[in-house]
PDB file of C-alpha atoms in Angstrom:
ATOM      1  CA  ARG A   2      21.703  14.431  16.665  1.00 51.00           C
ATOM      2  CA  ASP A   3      23.060  10.884  16.456  1.00 49.00           C
ATOM      3  CA  GLU A   4      24.938  11.820  13.295  1.00 48.00           C
ATOM      4  CA  ARG A   5      26.541  14.818  15.015  1.00 47.00           C
ATOM      5  CA  LEU A   6      27.543  12.676  17.991  1.00 44.00           C
ATOM      6  CA  GLY A   7      29.030  10.099  15.627  1.00 52.00           C
ATOM      7  CA  PHE A   8      30.998  12.786  13.824  1.00 43.00           C
ATOM      8  CA  GLN A   9      32.328  14.155  17.138  1.00 49.00           C
ATOM      9  CA  ALA A  10      33.311  10.648  18.258  1.00 49.00           C
ATOM     10  CA  ASN A  11      35.202  10.093  15.017  1.00 51.00           C
ATOM     11  CA  HIS A  12      36.907  13.442  15.455  1.00 48.00           C
ATOM     12  CA  LEU A  13      38.057  12.506  18.962  1.00 48.00           C
ATOM     13  CA  ARG A  14      39.396   9.191  17.674  1.00 52.00           C
ATOM     14  CA  GLY A  15      41.230  11.013  14.932  1.00 51.00           C
ATOM     15  CA  THR A  16      39.162   9.393  12.178  1.00 52.00           C
ATOM     16  CA  HIS A  17      36.989  11.281   9.734  1.00 50.00           C
ATOM     17  CA  PRO A  18      34.297   9.899   7.432  1.00 52.00           C
ATOM     18  CA  ALA A  19      34.742  10.285   3.707  1.00 54.00           C
ATOM     19  CA  PRO A  20      33.246  13.488   2.243  1.00 53.00           C
ATOM     20  CA  GLY A  21      30.873  11.424   0.115  1.00 52.00           C
ATOM     21  CA  ALA A  22      29.576   9.592   3.176  1.00 53.00           C
ATOM     22  CA  VAL A  23      29.005  12.876   5.007  1.00 53.00           C
ATOM     23  CA  ARG A  24      27.126  14.319   2.032  1.00 55.00           C
ATOM     24  CA  LYS A  25      24.985  11.207   1.665  1.00 58.00           C
ATOM     25  CA  SER A  26      24.237  11.164   5.379  1.00 69.00           C
ATOM     26  CA  GLY A  27      23.232  14.813   5.246  1.00 68.00           C
ATOM     27  CA  GLU A  28      20.942  14.205   2.259  1.00 70.00           C
ATOM     28  CA  CYS A  29      19.243  11.277   4.007  1.00 82.00           C
ATOM     29  CA  PHE A  30      18.731  13.418   7.098  1.00 84.00           C
ATOM     30  CA  LEU A  31      17.210  16.203   4.991  1.00 85.00           C
ATOM     31  CA  VAL A  32      14.871  13.811   3.161  1.00 86.00           C
ATOM     32  CA  SER A  33      13.680  12.125   6.361  1.00 87.00           C
ATOM     33  CA  SER A  34      13.137  15.515   8.012  1.00 89.00           C
ATOM     34  CA  VAL A  35      11.067  16.848   5.112  1.00 89.00           C
ATOM     35  CA  ALA A  36       9.160  13.568   4.781  1.00 88.00           C
ATOM     36  CA  SER A  37       8.243  13.701   8.471  1.00 89.00           C
ATOM     37  CA  ILE A  38       6.383  17.011   8.092  1.00 90.00           C
ATOM     38  CA  PRO A  39       2.737  16.151   8.931  1.00 87.00           C
ATOM     39  CA  SER A  40       0.433  15.893   5.897  1.00 87.00           C
ATOM     40  CA  LEU A  41       3.026  17.391   3.557  1.00 91.00           C
ATOM     41  CA  MET A  42       2.554  14.753   0.865  1.00 91.00           C
ATOM     42  CA  LYS A  43      -1.222  14.908   1.246  1.00 93.00           C
ATOM     43  CA  THR A  44      -1.103  18.656   0.587  1.00 92.00           C
ATOM     44  CA  LEU A  45       1.089  18.194  -2.488  1.00 92.00           C
ATOM     45  CA  LEU A  46      -1.117  15.443  -3.904  1.00 92.00           C
ATOM     46  CA  LEU A  47      -4.223  17.611  -3.544  1.00 93.00           C
ATOM     47  CA  LEU A  48      -2.778  20.354  -5.720  1.00 91.00           C
ATOM     48  CA  ASN A  49      -4.759  20.803  -8.936  1.00 89.00           C
ATOM     49  CA  ASP A  50      -3.352  18.758 -11.806  1.00 83.00           C
ATOM     50  CA  ASP A  51      -3.691  21.767 -14.102  1.00 84.00           C
ATOM     51  CA  ASP A  52      -1.622  23.926 -11.783  1.00 86.00           C
ATOM     52  CA  PRO A  53       1.934  24.199 -13.194  1.00 87.00           C
ATOM     53  CA  VAL A  54       3.205  24.537  -9.638  1.00 89.00           C
ATOM     54  CA  LYS A  55       2.388  20.875  -9.028  1.00 88.00           C
ATOM     55  CA  SER A  56       4.565  19.705 -11.907  1.00 84.00           C
ATOM     56  CA  ARG A  57       7.419  21.917 -10.802  1.00 88.00           C
ATOM     57  CA  VAL A  58       7.190  20.745  -7.187  1.00 88.00           C
ATOM     58  CA  PHE A  59       7.089  17.046  -8.087  1.00 86.00           C
ATOM     59  CA  GLY A  60       9.967  17.643 -10.468  1.00 84.00           C
ATOM     60  CA  LEU A  61      12.255  18.619  -7.587  1.00 86.00           C
ATOM     61  CA  SER A  62      14.831  15.988  -6.671  1.00 85.00           C
ATOM     62  CA  VAL A  63      14.178  16.309  -2.959  1.00 87.00           C
ATOM     63  CA  VAL A  64      10.421  15.849  -3.445  1.00 87.00           C
ATOM     64  CA  ARG A  65      10.931  12.713  -5.561  1.00 86.00           C
ATOM     65  CA  ARG A  66      13.084  11.295  -2.798  1.00 87.00           C
ATOM     66  CA  VAL A  67      10.519  12.296  -0.166  1.00 89.00           C
ATOM     67  CA  VAL A  68       7.814  10.505  -2.171  1.00 87.00           C
ATOM     68  CA  SER A  69       9.762   7.241  -1.932  1.00 86.00           C
ATOM     69  CA  SER A  70      10.693   7.658   1.720  1.00 89.00           C
ATOM     70  CA  ARG A  71       9.115   5.385   4.300  1.00 89.00           C
ATOM     71  CA  HIS A  72       8.938   8.398   6.623  1.00 90.00           C
ATOM     72  CA  THR A  73       6.292   9.874   4.311  1.00 91.00           C
ATOM     73  CA  VAL A  74       3.848   7.008   4.903  1.00 92.00           C
ATOM     74  CA  GLY A  75       1.264   7.721   7.581  1.00 92.00           C
ATOM     75  CA  ASN A  76      -2.404   7.504   8.502  1.00 93.00           C
ATOM     76  CA  TRP A  77      -3.089  10.461   6.216  1.00 94.00           C
ATOM     77  CA  LEU A  78      -3.066   7.956   3.332  1.00 94.00           C
ATOM     78  CA  VAL A  79      -5.896   5.935   4.879  1.00 94.00           C
ATOM     79  CA  TYR A  80      -7.865   9.122   5.529  1.00 95.00           C
ATOM     80  CA  MET A  81      -7.543  10.072   1.859  1.00 95.00           C
ATOM     81  CA  LEU A  82      -8.710   6.653   0.675  1.00 94.00           C
ATOM     82  CA  GLU A  83     -11.693   6.797   3.041  1.00 93.00           C
ATOM     83  CA  ALA A  84     -12.670  10.335   2.004  1.00 93.00           C
ATOM     84  CA  VAL A  85     -16.203  10.906   0.730  1.00 91.00           C
ATOM     85  CA  ASP A  86     -14.870  13.312  -1.895  1.00 93.00           C
ATOM     86  CA  PRO A  87     -13.919  11.103  -4.883  1.00 92.00           C
ATOM     87  CA  VAL A  88     -11.156  13.526  -5.906  1.00 92.00           C
ATOM     88  CA  VAL A  89      -9.396  13.087  -2.563  1.00 94.00           C
ATOM     89  CA  ALA A  90      -9.719   9.303  -2.727  1.00 94.00           C
ATOM     90  CA  ARG A  91      -8.395   9.363  -6.299  1.00 92.00           C
ATOM     91  CA  ARG A  92      -5.307  11.241  -5.136  1.00 92.00           C
ATOM     92  CA  GLY A  93      -4.737   8.531  -2.531  1.00 93.00           C
ATOM     93  CA  VAL A  94      -4.756   5.875  -5.248  1.00 92.00           C
ATOM     94  CA  ASP A  95      -2.384   8.071  -7.260  1.00 90.00           C
ATOM     95  CA  PHE A  96       0.081   7.827  -4.385  1.00 91.00           C
ATOM     96  CA  LEU A  97      -0.172   4.019  -4.411  1.00 92.00           C
ATOM     97  CA  GLU A  98       0.717   4.086  -8.097  1.00 88.00           C
ATOM     98  CA  ILE A  99       3.669   6.366  -7.438  1.00 86.00           C
ATOM     99  CA  LEU A 100       5.020   3.998  -4.783  1.00 87.00           C
ATOM    100  CA  SER A 101       4.631   1.064  -7.170  1.00 84.00           C
ATOM    101  CA  GLU A 102       6.692   2.508 -10.002  1.00 75.00           C
ATOM    102  CA  ASP A 103      10.441   2.279 -10.479  1.00 62.00           C
ATOM    103  CA  GLU A 104      10.635   5.275 -12.795  1.00 54.00           C
ATOM    104  CA  ASP A 105      12.710   8.345 -12.045  1.00 52.00           C
ATOM    105  CA  GLU A 106      10.803  10.631 -14.406  1.00 52.00           C
ATOM    106  CA  ASN A 107       7.216  11.842 -14.465  1.00 54.00           C
ATOM    107  CA  ALA A 108       5.132  10.141 -17.170  1.00 52.00           C
ATOM    108  CA  LEU A 109       1.961  11.026 -19.057  1.00 51.00           C
ATOM    109  CA  ILE A 110      -0.693   8.288 -18.906  1.00 51.00           C
ATOM    110  CA  PRO A 111      -2.358   8.223 -22.367  1.00 46.00           C
ATOM    111  CA  SER A 112      -5.582   6.583 -21.159  1.00 47.00           C
ATOM    112  CA  THR A 113      -6.321   9.295 -18.594  1.00 49.00           C
ATOM    113  CA  LYS A 114      -4.327  12.222 -20.050  1.00 50.00           C
ATOM    114  CA  ARG A 115      -2.928  12.751 -16.564  1.00 56.00           C
ATOM    115  CA  VAL A 116       0.654  12.930 -15.370  1.00 59.00           C
ATOM    116  CA  ARG A 117       1.855  10.201 -13.043  1.00 57.00           C
ATOM    117  CA  PHE A 118       4.510  11.701 -10.845  1.00 67.00           C
ATOM    118  CA  ALA A 119       7.531   9.581 -10.021  1.00 61.00           C
ATOM    119  CA  GLY A 120       9.611   8.972  -6.935  1.00 66.00           C
ATOM    120  CA  THR A 121      13.108   7.537  -7.036  1.00 69.00           C
ATOM    121  CA  GLN A 122      14.396   4.046  -7.692  1.00 71.00           C
ATOM    122  CA  LEU A 123      14.811   2.012  -4.527  1.00 78.00           C
ATOM    123  CA  ALA A 124      16.871  -1.012  -3.637  1.00 81.00           C
ATOM    124  CA  PRO A 125      14.766  -4.182  -3.093  1.00 82.00           C
ATOM    125  CA  ALA A 126      15.287  -4.038   0.680  1.00 86.00           C
ATOM    126  CA  ALA A 127      14.279  -0.368   0.875  1.00 85.00           C
ATOM    127  CA  ARG A 128      11.185  -0.981  -1.282  1.00 86.00           C
ATOM    128  CA  ALA A 129      10.179  -3.974   0.852  1.00 86.00           C
ATOM    129  CA  ALA A 130      10.504  -1.824   3.995  1.00 88.00           C
ATOM    130  CA  LEU A 131       8.363   0.878   2.374  1.00 88.00           C
ATOM    131  CA  TYR A 132       5.661  -1.602   1.365  1.00 90.00           C
ATOM    132  CA  TYR A 133       5.750  -3.178   4.830  1.00 91.00           C
ATOM    133  CA  LYS A 134       5.076   0.172   6.488  1.00 91.00           C
ATOM    134  CA  VAL A 135       2.118   0.783   4.173  1.00 92.00           C
ATOM    135  CA  SER A 136       0.708  -2.675   4.930  1.00 90.00           C
ATOM    136  CA  LYS A 137       0.827  -1.967   8.678  1.00 92.00           C
ATOM    137  CA  LEU A 138      -1.329   1.156   8.450  1.00 92.00           C
ATOM    138  CA  ASP A 139      -4.542   0.722  10.423  1.00 92.00           C
ATOM    139  CA  TYR A 140      -7.526  -0.173   8.202  1.00 91.00           C
ATOM    140  CA  PHE A 141      -5.486   0.177   5.007  1.00 92.00           C
ATOM    141  CA  LEU A 142      -7.012  -2.815   3.182  1.00 90.00           C
ATOM    142  CA  SER A 143     -10.476  -1.889   4.470  1.00 90.00           C
ATOM    143  CA  ALA A 144     -10.030   1.605   3.044  1.00 92.00           C
ATOM    144  CA  ILE A 145      -9.150   0.151  -0.365  1.00 92.00           C
ATOM    145  CA  LEU A 146     -12.282  -2.005  -0.365  1.00 89.00           C
ATOM    146  CA  ALA A 147     -14.386   0.959   0.781  1.00 89.00           C
ATOM    147  CA  LEU A 148     -13.500   3.111  -2.237  1.00 92.00           C
ATOM    148  CA  GLU A 149     -16.768   4.288  -3.740  1.00 88.00           C
ATOM    149  CA  GLU A 150     -15.616   4.199  -7.363  1.00 90.00           C
ATOM    150  CA  THR A 151     -15.106   0.677  -8.717  1.00 90.00           C
ATOM    151  CA  SER A 152     -12.569   1.963 -11.196  1.00 90.00           C
ATOM    152  CA  GLU A 153     -10.399   3.228  -8.336  1.00 91.00           C
ATOM    153  CA  VAL A 154     -10.579  -0.143  -6.556  1.00 92.00           C
ATOM    154  CA  ASP A 155      -9.492  -1.780  -9.792  1.00 92.00           C
ATOM    155  CA  ARG A 156      -6.672   0.734 -10.268  1.00 90.00           C
ATOM    156  CA  ALA A 157      -5.421   0.237  -6.716  1.00 90.00           C
ATOM    157  CA  SER A 158      -5.551  -3.561  -6.966  1.00 89.00           C
ATOM    158  CA  LYS A 159      -3.305  -3.521 -10.045  1.00 88.00           C
ATOM    159  CA  THR A 160      -0.443  -1.706  -8.343  1.00 89.00           C
ATOM    160  CA  LYS A 161       2.724  -3.577  -7.445  1.00 88.00           C
ATOM    161  CA  LEU A 162       2.330  -2.414  -3.865  1.00 89.00           C
ATOM    162  CA  MET A 163      -1.089  -4.056  -3.479  1.00 90.00           C
ATOM    163  CA  ARG A 164       0.054  -7.278  -5.145  1.00 88.00           C
ATOM    164  CA  HIS A 165       3.035  -7.403  -2.797  1.00 86.00           C
ATOM    165  CA  ILE A 166       0.887  -6.814   0.292  1.00 86.00           C
ATOM    166  CA  LEU A 167      -1.753  -9.362  -0.727  1.00 83.00           C
ATOM    167  CA  ASP A 168       0.904 -11.990  -1.500  1.00 82.00           C
ATOM    168  CA  LYS A 169       2.362 -11.485   1.965  1.00 77.00           C
ATOM    169  CA  GLU A 170      -1.031 -11.511   3.671  1.00 65.00           C
ATOM    170  CA  LEU A 171      -2.296 -14.598   1.854  1.00 66.00           C
ATOM    171  CA  GLY A 172       0.946 -16.437   2.544  1.00 56.00           C
ATOM    172  CA  SER A 173       1.027 -15.668   6.260  1.00 53.00           C
ATOM    173  CA  GLY A 174       0.435 -18.346   8.886  1.00 59.00           C
ATOM    174  CA  PRO A 175      -2.837 -16.976  10.333  1.00 61.00           C
ATOM    175  CA  THR A 176      -4.343 -16.568   6.866  1.00 52.00           C
ATOM    176  CA  LEU A 177      -3.404 -20.107   5.821  1.00 51.00           C
ATOM    177  CA  SER A 178      -4.815 -21.500   9.082  1.00 65.00           C
ATOM    178  CA  MET A 179      -8.082 -19.633   8.562  1.00 61.00           C
ATOM    179  CA  ALA A 180      -8.298 -20.877   4.971  1.00 55.00           C
ATOM    180  CA  PHE A 181      -7.697 -24.464   6.142  1.00 60.00           C
ATOM    181  CA  PHE A 182     -10.449 -24.326   8.760  1.00 62.00           C
ATOM    182  CA  ASP A 183     -12.827 -22.658   6.284  1.00 70.00           C
ATOM    183  CA  LEU A 184     -12.172 -25.467   3.810  1.00 72.00           C
ATOM    184  CA  ALA A 185     -12.689 -28.138   6.479  1.00 73.00           C
ATOM    185  CA  PHE A 186     -15.939 -26.501   7.576  1.00 70.00           C
ATOM    186  CA  LEU A 187     -17.136 -26.328   3.954  1.00 75.00           C
ATOM    187  CA  ILE A 188     -16.375 -30.024   3.422  1.00 81.00           C
ATOM    188  CA  MET A 189     -18.293 -30.918   6.593  1.00 80.00           C
ATOM    189  CA  MET A 190     -21.286 -28.903   5.383  1.00 80.00           C
ATOM    190  CA  LEU A 191     -21.232 -30.655   1.991  1.00 78.00           C
ATOM    191  CA  VAL A 192     -21.008 -34.102   3.579  1.00 79.00           C
ATOM    192  CA  THR A 193     -23.811 -33.266   6.020  1.00 83.00           C
ATOM    193  CA  PHE A 194     -25.986 -31.966   3.198  1.00 76.00           C
ATOM    194  CA  GLN A 195     -25.452 -35.107   1.107  1.00 78.00           C
ATOM    195  CA  MET A 196     -26.223 -37.386   4.061  1.00 79.00           C
ATOM    196  CA  THR A 197     -29.361 -35.414   4.894  1.00 81.00           C
ATOM    197  CA  ALA A 198     -30.521 -35.430   1.283  1.00 76.00           C
ATOM    198  CA  TYR A 199     -29.876 -39.199   1.055  1.00 74.00           C
ATOM    199  CA  HIS A 200     -31.943 -39.904   4.181  1.00 75.00           C
ATOM    200  CA  VAL A 201     -34.775 -37.676   2.952  1.00 72.00           C
ATOM    201  CA  VAL A 202     -34.880 -39.468  -0.410  1.00 70.00           C
ATOM    202  CA  GLU A 203     -34.694 -42.928   1.199  1.00 72.00           C
ATOM    203  CA  GLY A 204     -37.356 -42.000   3.729  1.00 66.00           C
ATOM    204  CA  GLY A 205     -39.642 -40.704   0.977  1.00 58.00           C
ATOM    205  CA  ALA A 206     -39.195 -43.919  -1.020  1.00 57.00           C
ATOM    206  CA  GLN A 207     -40.012 -46.079   1.986  1.00 58.00           C
ATOM    207  CA  ASP A 208     -43.152 -44.044   2.712  1.00 56.00           C
ATOM    208  CA  ALA A 209     -44.266 -44.418  -0.915  1.00 54.00           C
ATOM    209  CA  THR A 210     -43.719 -48.191  -0.794  1.00 58.00           C
ATOM    210  CA  TYR A 211     -45.655 -48.477   2.458  1.00 53.00           C
ATOM    211  CA  ALA A 212     -48.542 -46.428   1.031  1.00 52.00           C
ATOM    212  CA  THR A 213     -48.890 -48.671  -2.033  1.00 56.00           C
ATOM    213  CA  THR A 214     -49.003 -51.796   0.078  1.00 56.00           C
TER     214      THR A 214
END
């Protein structure tokens, strides 16, 4: 709607956007519209890996762009990671890997004999915005830690997305403040323990000396 209004305003002013700009704007609108379809990506991820339809669908240019769109990210990802069914949770981790890669082509992973589907290359600012939206999902980090299979936790923790989120979280002001107070509390406990142990030892020595006399 905003794009149509902008086009009409330009027409009234006698100015027209370049054809390339119009085409790019239309493509972005299409991608964001498709990406906003509820649970679309979840449905595509849950397709059987052996089904040739899955490879064909993820090979489509529009789908690769939808994969890398921030409009695709939603609470459905957390629900997949929290799922009791390990296959569903595994597909959620697959999506984290997809978001972490800069490849434009699907790739076969030799260790698992599975295909890792690719999105599209993003500019640093666009990738940072995508990662930021994932980090703001409710209970996202808790869902990662709650994965039942240790191998999936390990796989998720190695993704660029998780490293980026953890670097941001650990470097934030509240986290640093909490770490400082935890360290101060730990030092106080150690000092208190040493003082208590010293008094106990000294008291025991004095009692022994008094008993011998």
